[in-house]
PDB file of C-alpha atoms in Angstrom:
ATOM      1  CA  UNK A   1      17.253   3.418   0.666  1.00  0.00           C
ATOM      2  CA  UNK A   2      13.884   4.129   2.256  1.00  0.00           C
ATOM      3  CA  UNK A   3      10.373   4.167   0.764  1.00  0.00           C
ATOM      4  CA  UNK A   4       7.069   5.137   2.380  1.00  0.00           C
ATOM      5  CA  UNK A   5       3.851   3.253   1.619  1.00  0.00           C
ATOM      6  CA  UNK A   6       0.441   4.704   2.352  1.00  0.00           C
ATOM      7  CA  UNK A   7      -2.628   2.700   1.444  1.00  0.00           C
ATOM      8  CA  UNK A   8      -6.423   2.928   1.491  1.00  0.00           C
ATOM      9  CA  UNK A   9      -6.562   6.639   2.256  1.00  0.00           C
ATOM     10  CA  UNK A  10     -10.248   6.753   1.139  1.00  0.00           C
ATOM     11  CA  UNK A  11     -10.531  10.529   0.752  1.00  0.00           C
ATOM     12  CA  UNK A  12     -14.083  11.838   1.091  1.00  0.00           C
ATOM     13  CA  UNK A  13     -16.016  15.051   0.697  1.00  0.00           C
ATOM     14  CA  UNK A  14     -14.746  17.271   3.557  1.00  0.00           C
ATOM     15  CA  UNK A  15     -16.782  16.663   6.670  1.00  0.00           C
ATOM     16  CA  UNK A  16     -17.736  13.086   5.799  1.00  0.00           C
ATOM     17  CA  UNK A  17     -16.363  10.304   7.986  1.00  0.00           C
ATOM     18  CA  UNK A  18     -15.791   6.557   7.664  1.00  0.00           C
ATOM     19  CA  UNK A  19     -16.170   4.474  10.844  1.00  0.00           C
ATOM     20  CA  UNK A  20     -16.338   7.781  12.762  1.00  0.00           C
ATOM     21  CA  UNK A  21     -12.898   8.713  11.449  1.00  0.00           C
ATOM     22  CA  UNK A  22     -12.068  11.604   9.136  1.00  0.00           C
ATOM     23  CA  UNK A  23     -10.028  10.117   6.259  1.00  0.00           C
ATOM     24  CA  UNK A  24      -8.907  13.533   5.018  1.00  0.00           C
ATOM     25  CA  UNK A  25      -7.584  14.536   8.426  1.00  0.00           C
ATOM     26  CA  UNK A  26      -6.000  11.123   8.934  1.00  0.00           C
ATOM     27  CA  UNK A  27      -4.221  11.286   5.581  1.00  0.00           C
ATOM     28  CA  UNK A  28      -2.899  14.723   6.518  1.00  0.00           C
ATOM     29  CA  UNK A  29      -1.728  13.358   9.876  1.00  0.00           C
ATOM     30  CA  UNK A  30      -0.041  10.440   8.129  1.00  0.00           C
ATOM     31  CA  UNK A  31       1.776  12.736   5.701  1.00  0.00           C
ATOM     32  CA  UNK A  32       2.905  15.091   8.449  1.00  0.00           C
ATOM     33  CA  UNK A  33       4.083  12.234  10.661  1.00  0.00           C
ATOM     34  CA  UNK A  34       5.955  10.503   7.843  1.00  0.00           C
ATOM     35  CA  UNK A  35       7.605  13.669   6.543  1.00  0.00           C
ATOM     36  CA  UNK A  36       8.611  14.656  10.072  1.00  0.00           C
ATOM     37  CA  UNK A  37      10.127  11.274  10.967  1.00  0.00           C
ATOM     38  CA  UNK A  38      11.247  10.039   7.541  1.00  0.00           C
ATOM     39  CA  UNK A  39      12.289  13.059   5.529  1.00  0.00           C
ATOM     40  CA  UNK A  40      15.122  10.931   4.125  1.00  0.00           C
ATOM     41  CA  UNK A  41      12.670   8.700   2.224  1.00  0.00           C
ATOM     42  CA  UNK A  42      13.322   8.494  -1.494  1.00  0.00           C
ATOM     43  CA  UNK A  43       9.679   8.245  -2.555  1.00  0.00           C
ATOM     44  CA  UNK A  44       6.108   7.777  -1.358  1.00  0.00           C
ATOM     45  CA  UNK A  45       3.758   5.232  -2.927  1.00  0.00           C
ATOM     46  CA  UNK A  46       0.010   5.221  -2.225  1.00  0.00           C
ATOM     47  CA  UNK A  47      -1.349   1.788  -3.089  1.00  0.00           C
ATOM     48  CA  UNK A  48      -4.928   2.540  -4.025  1.00  0.00           C
ATOM     49  CA  UNK A  49      -8.354   3.480  -2.760  1.00  0.00           C
ATOM     50  CA  UNK A  50      -7.344   7.096  -3.121  1.00  0.00           C
ATOM     51  CA  UNK A  51     -10.996   8.210  -3.026  1.00  0.00           C
ATOM     52  CA  UNK A  52     -13.801   6.459  -1.173  1.00  0.00           C
ATOM     53  CA  UNK A  53     -16.317   6.946  -4.020  1.00  0.00           C
ATOM     54  CA  UNK A  54     -14.054   7.746  -6.984  1.00  0.00           C
ATOM     55  CA  UNK A  55     -15.091  11.403  -6.957  1.00  0.00           C
ATOM     56  CA  UNK A  56     -13.200  13.992  -8.993  1.00  0.00           C
ATOM     57  CA  UNK A  57     -13.010  16.576  -6.212  1.00  0.00           C
ATOM     58  CA  UNK A  58     -11.139  14.059  -4.032  1.00  0.00           C
ATOM     59  CA  UNK A  59      -8.515  13.601  -6.736  1.00  0.00           C
ATOM     60  CA  UNK A  60      -8.239  17.362  -7.306  1.00  0.00           C
ATOM     61  CA  UNK A  61      -7.574  17.957  -3.600  1.00  0.00           C
ATOM     62  CA  UNK A  62      -5.126  15.037  -3.509  1.00  0.00           C
ATOM     63  CA  UNK A  63      -3.165  16.375  -6.477  1.00  0.00           C
ATOM     64  CA  UNK A  64      -2.896  19.812  -4.914  1.00  0.00           C
ATOM     65  CA  UNK A  65      -1.668  18.340  -1.609  1.00  0.00           C
ATOM     66  CA  UNK A  66       0.886  16.062  -3.224  1.00  0.00           C
ATOM     67  CA  UNK A  67       2.495  19.014  -5.013  1.00  0.00           C
ATOM     68  CA  UNK A  68       3.779  20.136  -1.613  1.00  0.00           C
ATOM     69  CA  UNK A  69       5.426  16.800  -0.740  1.00  0.00           C
ATOM     70  CA  UNK A  70       9.215  17.164  -1.096  1.00  0.00           C
ATOM     71  CA  UNK A  71       9.838  13.734  -2.643  1.00  0.00           C
ATOM     72  CA  UNK A  72       8.218  11.933  -5.607  1.00  0.00           C
ATOM     73  CA  UNK A  73       4.792  10.402  -4.971  1.00  0.00           C
ATOM     74  CA  UNK A  74       3.529   7.474  -7.054  1.00  0.00           C
ATOM     75  CA  UNK A  75      -0.085   6.286  -7.134  1.00  0.00           C
ATOM     76  CA  UNK A  76      -1.854   2.967  -7.643  1.00  0.00           C
ATOM     77  CA  UNK A  77      -5.541   2.547  -8.405  1.00  0.00           C
ATOM     78  CA  UNK A  78      -7.863   0.672  -6.023  1.00  0.00           C
ATOM     79  CA  UNK A  79     -11.346  -0.785  -6.238  1.00  0.00           C
ATOM     80  CA  UNK A  80     -12.938   2.324  -4.676  1.00  0.00           C
ATOM     81  CA  UNK A  81     -11.388   4.495  -7.386  1.00  0.00           C
ATOM     82  CA  UNK A  82     -12.765   5.285 -10.829  1.00  0.00           C
ATOM     83  CA  UNK A  83     -10.148   4.929 -13.551  1.00  0.00           C
ATOM     84  CA  UNK A  84     -11.570   7.452 -16.011  1.00  0.00           C
ATOM     85  CA  UNK A  85     -12.184  10.055 -13.296  1.00  0.00           C
ATOM     86  CA  UNK A  86      -8.749   9.483 -11.764  1.00  0.00           C
ATOM     87  CA  UNK A  87      -7.044   9.908 -15.146  1.00  0.00           C
ATOM     88  CA  UNK A  88      -9.000  13.085 -15.844  1.00  0.00           C
ATOM     89  CA  UNK A  89      -7.076  14.632 -12.930  1.00  0.00           C
ATOM     90  CA  UNK A  90      -3.848  12.599 -13.148  1.00  0.00           C
ATOM     91  CA  UNK A  91      -3.451  11.932 -16.916  1.00  0.00           C
ATOM     92  CA  UNK A  92       0.262  11.321 -16.394  1.00  0.00           C
ATOM     93  CA  UNK A  93      -0.558   8.051 -14.598  1.00  0.00           C
ATOM     94  CA  UNK A  94      -1.814   6.320 -17.764  1.00  0.00           C
ATOM     95  CA  UNK A  95       0.371   3.887 -19.670  1.00  0.00           C
ATOM     96  CA  UNK A  96       0.115   3.578 -23.459  1.00  0.00           C
ATOM     97  CA  UNK A  97      -2.979   1.375 -23.076  1.00  0.00           C
ATOM     98  CA  UNK A  98      -4.825   3.642 -20.657  1.00  0.00           C
ATOM     99  CA  UNK A  99      -4.094   1.625 -17.525  1.00  0.00           C
ATOM    100  CA  UNK A 100      -2.942   3.254 -14.307  1.00  0.00           C
ATOM    101  CA  UNK A 101       0.547   1.826 -14.108  1.00  0.00           C
ATOM    102  CA  UNK A 102       4.097   2.964 -14.594  1.00  0.00           C
ATOM    103  CA  UNK A 103       7.763   2.507 -13.780  1.00  0.00           C
ATOM    104  CA  UNK A 104       9.921   4.908 -11.805  1.00  0.00           C
ATOM    105  CA  UNK A 105      13.652   4.989 -11.089  1.00  0.00           C
ATOM    106  CA  UNK A 106      15.138   4.533  -7.643  1.00  0.00           C
ATOM    107  CA  UNK A 107      18.723   4.935  -6.483  1.00  0.00           C
ATOM    108  CA  UNK A 108      18.750   1.132  -6.219  1.00  0.00           C
ATOM    109  CA  UNK A 109      16.655  -0.391  -8.999  1.00  0.00           C
ATOM    110  CA  UNK A 110      13.129   0.588 -10.031  1.00  0.00           C
ATOM    111  CA  UNK A 111       9.594   0.642  -8.736  1.00  0.00           C
ATOM    112  CA  UNK A 112       6.622  -0.517 -10.809  1.00  0.00           C
ATOM    113  CA  UNK A 113       2.964   0.292 -10.121  1.00  0.00           C
ATOM    114  CA  UNK A 114       0.407  -2.234 -11.400  1.00  0.00           C
ATOM    115  CA  UNK A 115      -3.243  -1.560 -12.314  1.00  0.00           C
ATOM    116  CA  UNK A 116      -5.557  -4.175 -10.718  1.00  0.00           C
ATOM    117  CA  UNK A 117      -8.800  -2.204 -11.189  1.00  0.00           C
ATOM    118  CA  UNK A 118     -11.943  -3.639 -12.787  1.00  0.00           C
ATOM    119  CA  UNK A 119     -15.302  -1.921 -13.439  1.00  0.00           C
ATOM    120  CA  UNK A 120     -18.251  -2.502 -11.102  1.00  0.00           C
ATOM    121  CA  UNK A 121     -16.417  -4.885  -8.815  1.00  0.00           C
ATOM    122  CA  UNK A 122     -14.338  -4.767  -5.645  1.00  0.00           C
ATOM    123  CA  UNK A 123     -12.218  -7.728  -6.775  1.00  0.00           C
ATOM    124  CA  UNK A 124      -8.844  -7.261  -8.399  1.00  0.00           C
ATOM    125  CA  UNK A 125      -8.306  -7.845 -12.108  1.00  0.00           C
ATOM    126  CA  UNK A 126      -5.377  -8.326 -14.480  1.00  0.00           C
ATOM    127  CA  UNK A 127      -5.504  -8.969 -18.210  1.00  0.00           C
ATOM    128  CA  UNK A 128      -3.354  -9.943 -21.189  1.00  0.00           C
ATOM    129  CA  UNK A 129      -2.743  -6.295 -22.104  1.00  0.00           C
ATOM    130  CA  UNK A 130      -1.524  -5.478 -18.621  1.00  0.00           C
ATOM    131  CA  UNK A 131       0.493  -8.689 -18.550  1.00  0.00           C
ATOM    132  CA  UNK A 132       2.322  -7.829 -21.767  1.00  0.00           C
ATOM    133  CA  UNK A 133       3.084  -4.334 -20.472  1.00  0.00           C
ATOM    134  CA  UNK A 134       4.400  -5.687 -17.161  1.00  0.00           C
ATOM    135  CA  UNK A 135       6.475  -8.389 -18.849  1.00  0.00           C
ATOM    136  CA  UNK A 136       8.086  -5.726 -21.044  1.00  0.00           C
ATOM    137  CA  UNK A 137       8.966  -3.520 -18.065  1.00  0.00           C
ATOM    138  CA  UNK A 138      10.383  -6.445 -16.120  1.00  0.00           C
ATOM    139  CA  UNK A 139      12.401  -7.639 -19.114  1.00  0.00           C
ATOM    140  CA  UNK A 140      13.992  -4.211 -19.529  1.00  0.00           C
ATOM    141  CA  UNK A 141      14.638  -3.589 -15.821  1.00  0.00           C
ATOM    142  CA  UNK A 142      18.040  -4.579 -14.497  1.00  0.00           C
ATOM    143  CA  UNK A 143      16.755  -4.857 -10.948  1.00  0.00           C
ATOM    144  CA  UNK A 144      16.211  -4.884  -8.134  1.00  0.00           C
ATOM    145  CA  UNK A 145      12.487  -4.349  -8.789  1.00  0.00           C
ATOM    146  CA  UNK A 146       9.855  -3.319  -6.236  1.00  0.00           C
ATOM    147  CA  UNK A 147       6.208  -3.900  -7.203  1.00  0.00           C
ATOM    148  CA  UNK A 148       3.218  -1.923  -5.931  1.00  0.00           C
ATOM    149  CA  UNK A 149      -0.461  -2.733  -6.437  1.00  0.00           C
ATOM    150  CA  UNK A 150      -3.748  -2.550  -4.573  1.00  0.00           C
ATOM    151  CA  UNK A 151      -5.237  -6.055  -4.372  1.00  0.00           C
ATOM    152  CA  UNK A 152      -3.764  -8.976  -2.474  1.00  0.00           C
ATOM    153  CA  UNK A 153      -2.630 -11.813  -4.784  1.00  0.00           C
ATOM    154  CA  UNK A 154      -2.856 -14.543  -2.105  1.00  0.00           C
ATOM    155  CA  UNK A 155      -6.033 -15.600  -0.245  1.00  0.00           C
ATOM    156  CA  UNK A 156      -6.351 -14.473   3.362  1.00  0.00           C
ATOM    157  CA  UNK A 157      -8.425 -17.457   4.479  1.00  0.00           C
ATOM    158  CA  UNK A 158     -11.254 -15.039   5.355  1.00  0.00           C
ATOM    159  CA  UNK A 159     -14.171 -15.753   3.024  1.00  0.00           C
ATOM    160  CA  UNK A 160     -15.583 -12.241   2.413  1.00  0.00           C
ATOM    161  CA  UNK A 161     -12.120 -10.827   1.745  1.00  0.00           C
ATOM    162  CA  UNK A 162     -11.130 -13.736  -0.482  1.00  0.00           C
ATOM    163  CA  UNK A 163     -14.068 -12.946  -2.752  1.00  0.00           C
ATOM    164  CA  UNK A 164     -12.511  -9.561  -3.551  1.00  0.00           C
ATOM    165  CA  UNK A 165      -8.827 -10.502  -3.801  1.00  0.00           C
ATOM    166  CA  UNK A 166      -6.865 -10.466  -7.077  1.00  0.00           C
ATOM    167  CA  UNK A 167      -9.033 -12.716  -9.262  1.00  0.00           C
ATOM    168  CA  UNK A 168      -6.456 -13.113 -12.052  1.00  0.00           C
ATOM    169  CA  UNK A 169      -3.647 -14.185  -9.754  1.00  0.00           C
ATOM    170  CA  UNK A 170      -2.681 -17.097 -12.053  1.00  0.00           C
ATOM    171  CA  UNK A 171      -2.026 -14.741 -14.971  1.00  0.00           C
ATOM    172  CA  UNK A 172      -0.112 -12.391 -12.695  1.00  0.00           C
ATOM    173  CA  UNK A 173       1.928 -15.340 -11.438  1.00  0.00           C
ATOM    174  CA  UNK A 174       2.789 -16.470 -14.969  1.00  0.00           C
ATOM    175  CA  UNK A 175       3.912 -12.930 -15.762  1.00  0.00           C
ATOM    176  CA  UNK A 176       6.100 -12.565 -12.684  1.00  0.00           C
ATOM    177  CA  UNK A 177       7.694 -16.004 -12.448  1.00  0.00           C
ATOM    178  CA  UNK A 178      10.234 -15.578 -15.290  1.00  0.00           C
ATOM    179  CA  UNK A 179      11.475 -12.416 -13.554  1.00  0.00           C
ATOM    180  CA  UNK A 180      11.173 -13.478  -9.919  1.00  0.00           C
ATOM    181  CA  UNK A 181      14.939 -13.423  -9.427  1.00  0.00           C
ATOM    182  CA  UNK A 182      15.076  -9.647  -9.833  1.00  0.00           C
ATOM    183  CA  UNK A 183      11.882  -8.795  -7.899  1.00  0.00           C
ATOM    184  CA  UNK A 184      12.782  -7.934  -4.322  1.00  0.00           C
ATOM    185  CA  UNK A 185       9.353  -7.221  -2.826  1.00  0.00           C
ATOM    186  CA  UNK A 186       5.676  -6.683  -3.603  1.00  0.00           C
ATOM    187  CA  UNK A 187       3.684  -4.076  -1.654  1.00  0.00           C
ATOM    188  CA  UNK A 188      -0.137  -4.101  -1.623  1.00  0.00           C
ATOM    189  CA  UNK A 189      -3.078  -2.716   0.340  1.00  0.00           C
ATOM    190  CA  UNK A 190      -6.842  -3.385   0.122  1.00  0.00           C
ATOM    191  CA  UNK A 191      -7.240  -5.571   3.198  1.00  0.00           C
ATOM    192  CA  UNK A 192      -6.916  -2.941   5.965  1.00  0.00           C
ATOM    193  CA  UNK A 193      -4.782  -5.420   7.893  1.00  0.00           C
ATOM    194  CA  UNK A 194      -1.024  -5.897   8.369  1.00  0.00           C
ATOM    195  CA  UNK A 195      -0.098  -8.850   6.155  1.00  0.00           C
ATOM    196  CA  UNK A 196       3.021 -10.600   4.942  1.00  0.00           C
ATOM    197  CA  UNK A 197       3.749 -13.699   2.910  1.00  0.00           C
ATOM    198  CA  UNK A 198       5.053 -14.747  -0.483  1.00  0.00           C
ATOM    199  CA  UNK A 199       3.686 -15.020  -4.005  1.00  0.00           C
ATOM    200  CA  UNK A 200       5.642 -17.064  -6.554  1.00  0.00           C
ATOM    201  CA  UNK A 201       8.534 -16.916  -4.110  1.00  0.00           C
ATOM    202  CA  UNK A 202       8.329 -13.110  -4.006  1.00  0.00           C
ATOM    203  CA  UNK A 203       7.851 -11.674  -0.500  1.00  0.00           C
ATOM    204  CA  UNK A 204       4.947  -9.284  -0.017  1.00  0.00           C
ATOM    205  CA  UNK A 205       3.585  -7.055   2.734  1.00  0.00           C
ATOM    206  CA  UNK A 206       0.703  -4.694   3.456  1.00  0.00           C
ATOM    207  CA  UNK A 207       0.056  -2.191   6.279  1.00  0.00           C
ATOM    208  CA  UNK A 208      -3.304  -1.505   7.876  1.00  0.00           C
ATOM    209  CA  UNK A 209      -4.132   1.818   6.174  1.00  0.00           C
ATOM    210  CA  UNK A 210      -4.423   5.489   7.085  1.00  0.00           C
ATOM    211  CA  UNK A 211      -8.070   5.488   8.216  1.00  0.00           C
ATOM    212  CA  UNK A 212     -10.375   2.599   9.173  1.00  0.00           C
ATOM    213  CA  UNK A 213      -9.036  -0.764  10.291  1.00  0.00           C
ATOM    214  CA  UNK A 214     -10.106  -4.330   9.590  1.00  0.00           C
ATOM    215  CA  UNK A 215     -10.096  -7.378  11.854  1.00  0.00           C
ATOM    216  CA  UNK A 216      -9.092 -10.962  10.946  1.00  0.00           C
ATOM    217  CA  UNK A 217     -12.383 -12.740  11.641  1.00  0.00           C
ATOM    218  CA  UNK A 218     -11.733 -16.186  10.184  1.00  0.00           C
ATOM    219  CA  UNK A 219     -15.315 -17.274  10.950  1.00  0.00           C
ATOM    220  CA  UNK A 220     -16.853 -14.526   8.798  1.00  0.00           C
ATOM    221  CA  UNK A 221     -18.802 -15.726   5.770  1.00  0.00           C
ATOM    222  CA  UNK A 222     -20.780 -12.755   4.438  1.00  0.00           C
ATOM    223  CA  UNK A 223     -19.581  -9.404   5.794  1.00  0.00           C
ATOM    224  CA  UNK A 224     -16.287  -7.735   6.640  1.00  0.00           C
ATOM    225  CA  UNK A 225     -15.141  -7.158  10.217  1.00  0.00           C
ATOM    226  CA  UNK A 226     -13.749  -3.844  11.443  1.00  0.00           C
ATOM    227  CA  UNK A 227     -11.972  -2.611  14.551  1.00  0.00           C
ATOM    228  CA  UNK A 228     -10.692   0.500  16.282  1.00  0.00           C
ATOM    229  CA  UNK A 229      -7.013  -0.341  15.848  1.00  0.00           C
ATOM    230  CA  UNK A 230      -4.699   2.617  15.127  1.00  0.00           C
ATOM    231  CA  UNK A 231      -4.183   4.130  11.689  1.00  0.00           C
ATOM    232  CA  UNK A 232      -0.858   3.295  10.052  1.00  0.00           C
ATOM    233  CA  UNK A 233       1.525   3.545   7.127  1.00  0.00           C
ATOM    234  CA  UNK A 234       4.597   1.513   6.177  1.00  0.00           C
ATOM    235  CA  UNK A 235       8.293   2.360   6.108  1.00  0.00           C
ATOM    236  CA  UNK A 236      10.330   0.102   3.835  1.00  0.00           C
ATOM    237  CA  UNK A 237      14.087   0.024   4.306  1.00  0.00           C
ATOM    238  CA  UNK A 238      15.787  -1.468   1.273  1.00  0.00           C
ATOM    239  CA  UNK A 239      19.193  -2.977   1.902  1.00  0.00           C
ATOM    240  CA  UNK A 240      21.747  -4.696  -0.299  1.00  0.00           C
ATOM    241  CA  UNK A 241      20.668  -8.157   0.793  1.00  0.00           C
ATOM    242  CA  UNK A 242      17.070  -7.655   1.865  1.00  0.00           C
ATOM    243  CA  UNK A 243      14.061  -5.554   2.737  1.00  0.00           C
ATOM    244  CA  UNK A 244      12.729  -4.565   6.167  1.00  0.00           C
ATOM    245  CA  UNK A 245       9.168  -3.216   6.375  1.00  0.00           C
ATOM    246  CA  UNK A 246       7.803  -1.453   9.467  1.00  0.00           C
ATOM    247  CA  UNK A 247       4.136  -0.686  10.053  1.00  0.00           C
ATOM    248  CA  UNK A 248       4.092   2.687  11.829  1.00  0.00           C
ATOM    249  CA  UNK A 249       0.903   3.084  13.857  1.00  0.00           C
ATOM    250  CA  UNK A 250       0.910   6.865  13.877  1.00  0.00           C
ATOM    251  CA  UNK A 251      -2.654   6.797  15.222  1.00  0.00           C
ATOM    252  CA  UNK A 252      -1.524   5.182  18.479  1.00  0.00           C
ATOM    253  CA  UNK A 253      -2.232   7.527  21.394  1.00  0.00           C
ATOM    254  CA  UNK A 254      -0.649   5.578  24.259  1.00  0.00           C
ATOM    255  CA  UNK A 255       2.679   5.931  26.014  1.00  0.00           C
ATOM    256  CA  UNK A 256       6.063   5.118  24.491  1.00  0.00           C
ATOM    257  CA  UNK A 257       8.367   3.778  27.219  1.00  0.00           C
ATOM    258  CA  UNK A 258      12.119   3.304  27.459  1.00  0.00           C
ATOM    259  CA  UNK A 259      12.595  -0.382  28.201  1.00  0.00           C
ATOM    260  CA  UNK A 260      16.324  -0.891  28.453  1.00  0.00           C
ATOM    261  CA  UNK A 261      19.614  -0.904  26.590  1.00  0.00           C
ATOM    262  CA  UNK A 262      20.720  -3.276  23.814  1.00  0.00           C
ATOM    263  CA  UNK A 263      24.095  -3.408  25.579  1.00  0.00           C
ATOM    264  CA  UNK A 264      24.208  -6.832  27.250  1.00  0.00           C
ATOM    265  CA  UNK A 265      26.318  -5.450  30.101  1.00  0.00           C
ATOM    266  CA  UNK A 266      23.469  -3.119  31.033  1.00  0.00           C
ATOM    267  CA  UNK A 267      20.946  -5.954  31.522  1.00  0.00           C
ATOM    268  CA  UNK A 268      20.128  -6.051  35.191  1.00  0.00           C
ATOM    269  CA  UNK A 269      17.100  -7.434  37.052  1.00  0.00           C
ATOM    270  CA  UNK A 270      16.820  -4.222  39.068  1.00  0.00           C
ATOM    271  CA  UNK A 271      16.974  -1.750  36.175  1.00  0.00           C
ATOM    272  CA  UNK A 272      15.342  -3.489  33.219  1.00  0.00           C
ATOM    273  CA  UNK A 273      11.743  -2.372  32.707  1.00  0.00           C
ATOM    274  CA  UNK A 274       9.263  -5.258  32.529  1.00  0.00           C
TER     275      UNK A 274
END
């Protein structure tokens, strides 16, 4: 089974750029690349920051574009989004408490999107209401379960980013721990960097994003660091005994070379490319 993860698409008013990149054009390029190379994917999940300023027109254009995607698309909310505006365009995303989260079936298990949005802050939030909802979904799910959310639940060790991580990570941890045995993987975004690790024993990963890229400046104390690294999305291959996640840098413009054969008999000092 294969899933596609896009994150931090940051749609803007047409013509506006971020870091001299056009997020609308880059999202279109990401979709076209993914659908061309991974048409066998079972679903697409976009893990937040759908709009750069939480503007309704961005969500209207996104909804119209997603109607043409030939597989289901599931959305998370990010800190750049506006929950009330998002739900005015995508009312089907709301759970019974008005949070942007839901559960969707997969051929192997289920996916769950988690709302980590909070008003007037870039940091991630979780609350007792969301915790009770998530605990109920996890209790009912037979597994395997794949979680999707925007904010990173583990510190990066980069001070400015750690100030806007998931602030209620302890509550999230208490909610997930009783069900950790059935949770296969957690996918997040937010950081604009390729990340991997574990949270409560649950492996997690994040790709760079479909527009602007970050940089891991561990000496930073006040501001974020950016770079001109290629735009990307993630391809998750879900197997019986594990998960493999690739970050596809579709924005890379360099050469792709043939380097040699995996057949050991073909390894030769004269023919292997180095």
